[in-house]
Coordinates of C-alpha atoms in Angstrom, one line a residue:
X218 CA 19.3 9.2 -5.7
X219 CA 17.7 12.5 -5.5
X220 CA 14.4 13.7 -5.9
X221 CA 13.2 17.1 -7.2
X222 CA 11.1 18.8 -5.6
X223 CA 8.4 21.0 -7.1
X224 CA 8.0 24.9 -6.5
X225 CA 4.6 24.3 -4.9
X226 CA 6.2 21.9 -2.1
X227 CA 8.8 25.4 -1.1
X228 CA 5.6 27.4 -1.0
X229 CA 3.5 27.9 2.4
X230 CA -0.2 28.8 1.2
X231 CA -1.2 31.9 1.7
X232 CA 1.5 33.3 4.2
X233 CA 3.9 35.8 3.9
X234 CA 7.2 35.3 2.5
X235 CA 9.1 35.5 6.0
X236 CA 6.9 32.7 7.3
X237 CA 8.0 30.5 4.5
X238 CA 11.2 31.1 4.2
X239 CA 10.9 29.8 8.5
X240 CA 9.1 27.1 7.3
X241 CA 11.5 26.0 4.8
X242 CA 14.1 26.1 7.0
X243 CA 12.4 24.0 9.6
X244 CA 11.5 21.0 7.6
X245 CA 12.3 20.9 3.8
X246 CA 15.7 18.9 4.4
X247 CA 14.2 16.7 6.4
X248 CA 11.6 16.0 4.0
X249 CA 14.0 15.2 1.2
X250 CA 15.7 12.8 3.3
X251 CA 12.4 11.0 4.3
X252 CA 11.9 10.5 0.7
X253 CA 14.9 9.4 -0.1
X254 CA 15.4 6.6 2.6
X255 CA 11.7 5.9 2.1
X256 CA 12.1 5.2 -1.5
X257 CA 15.4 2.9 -0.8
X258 CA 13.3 0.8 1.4
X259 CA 10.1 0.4 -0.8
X260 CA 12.8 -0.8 -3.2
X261 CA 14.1 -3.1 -0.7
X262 CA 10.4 -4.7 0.0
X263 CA 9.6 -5.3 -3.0
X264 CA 13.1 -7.3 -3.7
X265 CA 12.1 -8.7 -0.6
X266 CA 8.4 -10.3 -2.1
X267 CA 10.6 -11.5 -5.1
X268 CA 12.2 -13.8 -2.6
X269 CA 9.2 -14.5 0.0
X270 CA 8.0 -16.4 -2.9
X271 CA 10.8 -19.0 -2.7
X272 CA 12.1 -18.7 0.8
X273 CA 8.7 -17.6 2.9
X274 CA 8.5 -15.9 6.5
X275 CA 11.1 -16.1 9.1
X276 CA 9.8 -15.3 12.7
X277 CA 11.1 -13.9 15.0
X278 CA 9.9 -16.7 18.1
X279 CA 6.5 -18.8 18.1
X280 CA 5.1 -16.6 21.1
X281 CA 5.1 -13.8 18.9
X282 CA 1.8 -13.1 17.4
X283 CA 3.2 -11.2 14.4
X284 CA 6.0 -12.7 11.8
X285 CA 8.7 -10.5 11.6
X286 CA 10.1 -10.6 7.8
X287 CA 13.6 -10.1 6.9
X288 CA 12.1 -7.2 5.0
X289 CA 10.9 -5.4 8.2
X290 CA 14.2 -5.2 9.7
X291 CA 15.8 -4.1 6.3
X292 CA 13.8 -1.6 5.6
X293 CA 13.7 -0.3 9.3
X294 CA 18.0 -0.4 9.3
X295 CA 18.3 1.8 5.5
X296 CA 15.2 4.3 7.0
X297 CA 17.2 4.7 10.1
X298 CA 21.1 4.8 8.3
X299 CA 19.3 7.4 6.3
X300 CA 18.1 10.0 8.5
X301 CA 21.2 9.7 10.4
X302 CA 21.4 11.7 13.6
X303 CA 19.0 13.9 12.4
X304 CA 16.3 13.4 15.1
X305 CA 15.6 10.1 17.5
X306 CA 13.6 7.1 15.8
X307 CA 11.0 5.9 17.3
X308 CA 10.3 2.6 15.2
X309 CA 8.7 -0.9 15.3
X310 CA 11.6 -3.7 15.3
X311 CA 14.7 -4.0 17.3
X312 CA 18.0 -6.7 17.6
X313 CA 17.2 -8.6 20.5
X314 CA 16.3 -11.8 18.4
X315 CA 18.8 -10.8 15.7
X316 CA 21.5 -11.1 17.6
X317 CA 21.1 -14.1 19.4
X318 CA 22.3 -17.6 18.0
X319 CA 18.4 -18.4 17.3
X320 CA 18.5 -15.4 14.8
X321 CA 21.8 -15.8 13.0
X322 CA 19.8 -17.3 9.9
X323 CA 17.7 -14.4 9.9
X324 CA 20.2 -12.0 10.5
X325 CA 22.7 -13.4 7.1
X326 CA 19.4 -13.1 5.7
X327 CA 19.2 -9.1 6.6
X328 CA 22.1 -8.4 6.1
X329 CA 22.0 -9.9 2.5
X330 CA 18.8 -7.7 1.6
X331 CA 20.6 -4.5 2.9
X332 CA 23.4 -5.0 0.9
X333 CA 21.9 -6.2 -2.2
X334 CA 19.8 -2.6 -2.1
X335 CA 22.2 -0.7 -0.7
X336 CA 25.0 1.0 -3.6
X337 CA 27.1 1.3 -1.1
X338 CA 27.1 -2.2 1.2
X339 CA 26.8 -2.1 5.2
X340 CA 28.7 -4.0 7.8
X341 CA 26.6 -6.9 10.1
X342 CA 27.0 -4.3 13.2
X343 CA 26.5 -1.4 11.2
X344 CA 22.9 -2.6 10.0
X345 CA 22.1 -4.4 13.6
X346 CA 23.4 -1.0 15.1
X347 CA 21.2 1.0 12.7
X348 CA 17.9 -0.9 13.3
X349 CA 18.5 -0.1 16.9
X350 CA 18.3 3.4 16.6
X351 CA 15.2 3.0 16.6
X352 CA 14.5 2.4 19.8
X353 CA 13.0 6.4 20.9
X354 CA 10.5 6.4 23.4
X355 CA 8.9 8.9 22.0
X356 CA 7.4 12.3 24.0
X357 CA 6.0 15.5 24.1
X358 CA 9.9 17.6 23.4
X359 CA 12.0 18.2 20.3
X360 CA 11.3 16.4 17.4
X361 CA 11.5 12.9 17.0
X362 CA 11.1 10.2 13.6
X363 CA 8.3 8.0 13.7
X364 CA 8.6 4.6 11.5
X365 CA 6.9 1.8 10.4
X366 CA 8.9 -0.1 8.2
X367 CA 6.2 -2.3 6.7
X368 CA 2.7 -1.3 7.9
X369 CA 0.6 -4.0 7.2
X370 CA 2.5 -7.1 7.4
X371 CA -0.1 -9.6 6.2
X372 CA -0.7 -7.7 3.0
X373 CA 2.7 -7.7 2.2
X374 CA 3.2 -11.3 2.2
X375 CA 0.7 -11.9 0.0
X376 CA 1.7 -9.1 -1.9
X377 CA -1.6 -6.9 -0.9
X378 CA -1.4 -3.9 -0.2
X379 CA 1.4 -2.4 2.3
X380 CA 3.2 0.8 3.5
X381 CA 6.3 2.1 4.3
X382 CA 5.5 4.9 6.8
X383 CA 7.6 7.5 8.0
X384 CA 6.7 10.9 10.3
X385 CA 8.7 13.8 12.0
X386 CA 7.4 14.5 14.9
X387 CA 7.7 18.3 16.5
X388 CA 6.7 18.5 20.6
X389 CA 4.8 15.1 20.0
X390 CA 2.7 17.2 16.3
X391 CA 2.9 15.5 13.4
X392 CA 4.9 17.9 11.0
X393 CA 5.8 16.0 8.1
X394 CA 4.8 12.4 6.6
X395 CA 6.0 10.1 3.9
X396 CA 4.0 6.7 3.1
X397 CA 5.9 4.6 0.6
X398 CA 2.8 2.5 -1.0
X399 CA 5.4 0.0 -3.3
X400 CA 2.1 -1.8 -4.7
X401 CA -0.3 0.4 -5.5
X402 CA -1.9 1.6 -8.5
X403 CA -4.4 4.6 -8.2
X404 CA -4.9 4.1 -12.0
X405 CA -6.5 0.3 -11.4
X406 CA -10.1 -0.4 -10.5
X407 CA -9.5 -2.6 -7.9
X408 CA -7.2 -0.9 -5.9
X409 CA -6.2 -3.7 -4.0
X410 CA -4.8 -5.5 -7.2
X411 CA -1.3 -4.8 -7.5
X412 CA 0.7 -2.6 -9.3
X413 CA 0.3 -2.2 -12.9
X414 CA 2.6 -3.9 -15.6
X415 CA 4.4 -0.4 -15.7
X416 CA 5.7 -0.3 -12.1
X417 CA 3.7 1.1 -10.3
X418 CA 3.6 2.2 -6.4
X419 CA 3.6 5.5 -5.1
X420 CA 4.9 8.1 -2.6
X421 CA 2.9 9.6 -0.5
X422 CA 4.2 13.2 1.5
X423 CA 3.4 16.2 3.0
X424 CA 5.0 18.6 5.2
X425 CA 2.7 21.0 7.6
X426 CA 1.1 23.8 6.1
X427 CA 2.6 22.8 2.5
X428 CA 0.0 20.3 1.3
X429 CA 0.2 16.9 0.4
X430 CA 1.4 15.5 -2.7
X431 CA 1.7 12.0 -4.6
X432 CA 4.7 11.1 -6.7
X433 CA 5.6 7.7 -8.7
X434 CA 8.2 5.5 -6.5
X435 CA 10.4 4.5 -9.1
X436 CA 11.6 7.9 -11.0
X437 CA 13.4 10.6 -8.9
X438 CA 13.1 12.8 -11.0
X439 CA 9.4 13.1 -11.3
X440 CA 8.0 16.4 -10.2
X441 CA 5.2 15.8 -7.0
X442 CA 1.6 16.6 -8.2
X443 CA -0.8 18.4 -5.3
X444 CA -3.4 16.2 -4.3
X445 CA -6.9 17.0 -2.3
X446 CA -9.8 14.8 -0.7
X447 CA -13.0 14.8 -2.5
X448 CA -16.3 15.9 -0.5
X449 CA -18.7 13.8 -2.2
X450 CA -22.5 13.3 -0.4
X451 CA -22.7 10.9 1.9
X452 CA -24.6 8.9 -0.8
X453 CA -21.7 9.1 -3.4
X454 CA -19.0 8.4 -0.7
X455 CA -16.5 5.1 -0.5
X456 CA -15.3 4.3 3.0
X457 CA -12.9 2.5 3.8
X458 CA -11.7 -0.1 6.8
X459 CA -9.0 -2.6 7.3
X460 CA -8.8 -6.3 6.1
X461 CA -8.5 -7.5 9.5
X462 CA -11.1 -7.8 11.5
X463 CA -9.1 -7.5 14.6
X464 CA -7.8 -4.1 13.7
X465 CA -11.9 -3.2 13.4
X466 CA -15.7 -3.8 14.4
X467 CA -16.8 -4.0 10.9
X468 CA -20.6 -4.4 11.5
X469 CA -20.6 -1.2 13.4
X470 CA -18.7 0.7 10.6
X471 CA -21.2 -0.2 8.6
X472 CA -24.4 0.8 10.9
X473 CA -22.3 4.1 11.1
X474 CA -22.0 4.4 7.4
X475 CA -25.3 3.5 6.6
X476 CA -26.9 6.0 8.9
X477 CA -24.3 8.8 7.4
X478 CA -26.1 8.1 4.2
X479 CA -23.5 5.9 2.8
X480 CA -24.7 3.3 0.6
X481 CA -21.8 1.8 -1.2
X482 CA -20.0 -1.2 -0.3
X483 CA -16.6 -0.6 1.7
X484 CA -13.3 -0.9 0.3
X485 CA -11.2 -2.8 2.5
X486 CA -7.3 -2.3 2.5
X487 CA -4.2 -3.5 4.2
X488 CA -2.1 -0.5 6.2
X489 CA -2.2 3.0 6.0
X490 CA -2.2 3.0 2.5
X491 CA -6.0 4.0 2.7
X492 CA -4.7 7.3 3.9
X493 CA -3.1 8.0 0.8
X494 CA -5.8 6.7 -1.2
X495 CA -8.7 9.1 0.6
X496 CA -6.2 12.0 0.4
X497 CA -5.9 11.4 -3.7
X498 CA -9.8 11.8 -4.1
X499 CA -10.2 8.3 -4.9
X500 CA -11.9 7.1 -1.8
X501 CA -14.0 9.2 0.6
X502 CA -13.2 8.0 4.5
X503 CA -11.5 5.9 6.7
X504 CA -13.5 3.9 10.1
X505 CA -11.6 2.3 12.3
X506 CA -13.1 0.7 15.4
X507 CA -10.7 -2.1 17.3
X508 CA -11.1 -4.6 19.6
X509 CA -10.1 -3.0 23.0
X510 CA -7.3 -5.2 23.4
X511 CA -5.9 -4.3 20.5
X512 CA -2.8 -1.9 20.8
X513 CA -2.3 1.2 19.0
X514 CA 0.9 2.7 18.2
X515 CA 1.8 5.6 17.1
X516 CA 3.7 4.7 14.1
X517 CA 0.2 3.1 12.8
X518 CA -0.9 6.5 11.9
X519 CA 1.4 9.0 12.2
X520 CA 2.4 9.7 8.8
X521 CA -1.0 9.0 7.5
X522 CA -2.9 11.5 10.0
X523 CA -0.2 14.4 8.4
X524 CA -1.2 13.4 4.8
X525 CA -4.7 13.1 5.2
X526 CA -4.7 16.8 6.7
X527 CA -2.6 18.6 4.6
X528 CA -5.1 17.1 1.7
X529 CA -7.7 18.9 3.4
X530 CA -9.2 16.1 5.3
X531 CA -9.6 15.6 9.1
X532 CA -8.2 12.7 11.5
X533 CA -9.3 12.4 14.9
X534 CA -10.9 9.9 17.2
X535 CA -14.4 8.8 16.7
X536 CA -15.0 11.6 19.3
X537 CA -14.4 14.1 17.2
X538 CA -11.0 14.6 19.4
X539 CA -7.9 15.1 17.6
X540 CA -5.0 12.1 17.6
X541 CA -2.2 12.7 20.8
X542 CA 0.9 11.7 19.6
X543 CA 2.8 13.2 22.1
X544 CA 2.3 10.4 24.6
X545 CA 5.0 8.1 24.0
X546 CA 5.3 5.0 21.6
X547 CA 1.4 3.9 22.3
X548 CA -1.7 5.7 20.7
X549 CA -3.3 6.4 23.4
X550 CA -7.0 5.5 21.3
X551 CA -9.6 3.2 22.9
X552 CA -12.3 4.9 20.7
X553 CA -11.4 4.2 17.2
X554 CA -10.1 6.7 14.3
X555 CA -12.5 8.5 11.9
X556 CA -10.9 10.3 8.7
X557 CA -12.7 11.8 6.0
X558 CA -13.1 15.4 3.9
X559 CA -15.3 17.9 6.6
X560 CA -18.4 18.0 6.1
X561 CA -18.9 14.2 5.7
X562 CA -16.2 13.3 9.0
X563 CA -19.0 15.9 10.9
X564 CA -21.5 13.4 9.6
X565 CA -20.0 10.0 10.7
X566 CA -19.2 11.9 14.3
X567 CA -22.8 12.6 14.4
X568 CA -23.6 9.1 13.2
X569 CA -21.3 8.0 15.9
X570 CA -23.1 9.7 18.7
X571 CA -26.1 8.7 18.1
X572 CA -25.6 5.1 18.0
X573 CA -23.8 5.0 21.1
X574 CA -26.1 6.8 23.1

């Protein structure tokens, strides 16, 4: 399936007609494949929760301290058959376990979700082969994919919120991002409650120095529509933080928030899904603050950070520092991640300072 792309997405803003025609060149038909396989496997996932509901989670191996759903592996094998040989993948799952005679249950199981997505079906090696593409270490030369084929596992077995997040790296820069957000419904109150009886879900993208846009998941031809962050005052502003508490220090979010100015409860979502939700106007930060020992990857932000900027907003560290994903597969981040429109991320740095100090 194709999707159309609107005039404003082949227009740089404000530069001259050479630079854009570079600019196109560089990126666009990347950008339409992203969307495309990105698309394939939000359609996957959510044929995927149909059947969790019946046949549950298989994991990968009891030491493991995340399951690992057939889903994960599905989506990660269409993403990567998709973009080809386009660019190294540097992604989140890989065969070992598939392949072994532990994982043969899991791996009919795979193979059955590919091929009941796919129009045109996939051998066993092809697939296992595909999901191992992935396997990119990552760096600071040529360009490089970045996936997460479900970010936010928990919330999308019970069918919370979840992402399917996909980045182009360039020399270890974010350049372009697509989040696939199957469940969510910017229309809803309560953002964290599903879909709506419509359908639902969105796409998330942006491409560097193009602007970010939102587009239904389900219709191809849909035309993007631009979207922006809203600077609100600090007394008007909706922050955001993840479900888990592992993944952040939620008391100290809030002692940041409430000596920003911010006086609303937080909003608390699975995945980077709360990228694309700040970067529509319909939240006003993000605050993340882990444990130390928890590990950052690059794929947990990547494709939000590139969204969120090209809405207008700012991602960096909770130094003020701006995100190094040229590193390798880990985030190198022991400080946690602030994003948020200008003025107010200049506030919760400031905030951040001073109660540190």
């Amino acid at each position: 399936m194709k999707m159309k792309l609107s005039s404003s997405l082949r227009r740089s803003k404000g530069k001259s007609t050479t630079t854009t025609t570079t600019k196109a060149a560089s990126y666009e038909g990347d950008l339409k494949s992203a969307i495309e396989a990105v698309r394939m496997a939000s359609k996957l996932c959510r044929r995927s929760q149909q059947q969790l509901k019946q046949k549950g989670v298989v994991k990968k191996d009891d030491s493991y301290a995340s399951p690992v759903t057939v889903a994960d592996l599905g989506a990660q094998a269409i993403v990567c058959a998709y973009l080809g040989q386009s660019a190294p993948v540097v992604a989140e799952e890989d065969t070992v376990f598939l392949r072994s005679e532990k994982g043969t249950e899991l791996r009919n199981r795979v193979v059955e979700l590919v091929n009941g997505t796919l129009d045109k079906p996939m051998s066993e090696s092809e697939i296992l082969d595909a999901i191992d593409v992935g396997r990119s270490k990552g760096g600071a030369t040529g360009r490089h994919w970045v996936l997460d084929p479900i970010d936010g596992t928990r919330g999308f077995v019970a069918n919370r919120q979840y992402a399917i997040a996909l980045a182009l790296l360039d020399k270890g820069e974010p350049v372009l991002g697509v989040l696939g957000c199957p469940n969510l419904s910017l229309e809803n109150e309560d953002l964290d409650g599903g879909r709506d009886s419509k359908g639902g879900g969105y796409l998330f993208l942006a491409e560097k120095e193009r602007g970010a846009f939102a587009v239904g998941i389900e219709d191809p031809e849909e035309a993007p529509r631009r979207i922006a962050v809203n600077e609100v005052e600090a007394a008007e502003a909706v922050y955001m933080e993840s479900v888990e508490s592992l993944h952040s220090d939620h008391a100290f979010a809030r002692k940041v928030a409430e000596t920003s100015g911010i006086k609303i409860e937080p909003v608390r979502l699975d995945s980077q899904v709360k990228y694309g939700v700040i970067a529509s106007g319909k939240a006003s930060a993000f605050m993340r603050f882990p444990d130390l020992s928890y590990k950052e990857w690059i794929w947990d932000h990547a494709a939000g950070a590139i969204i969120m900027s090209e809405a207008g907003g700012v991602v960096t560290d909770s130094t003020g520092k701006k995100l190094d994903f040229s590193k390798g597969r880990i985030l190198n981040n022991e400080t946690g991640i602030v994003a948020a429109p200008p003025k107010l991320h200049k506030k919760l740095i400031e905030s951040i300072k001073a109660l540190k100090q």
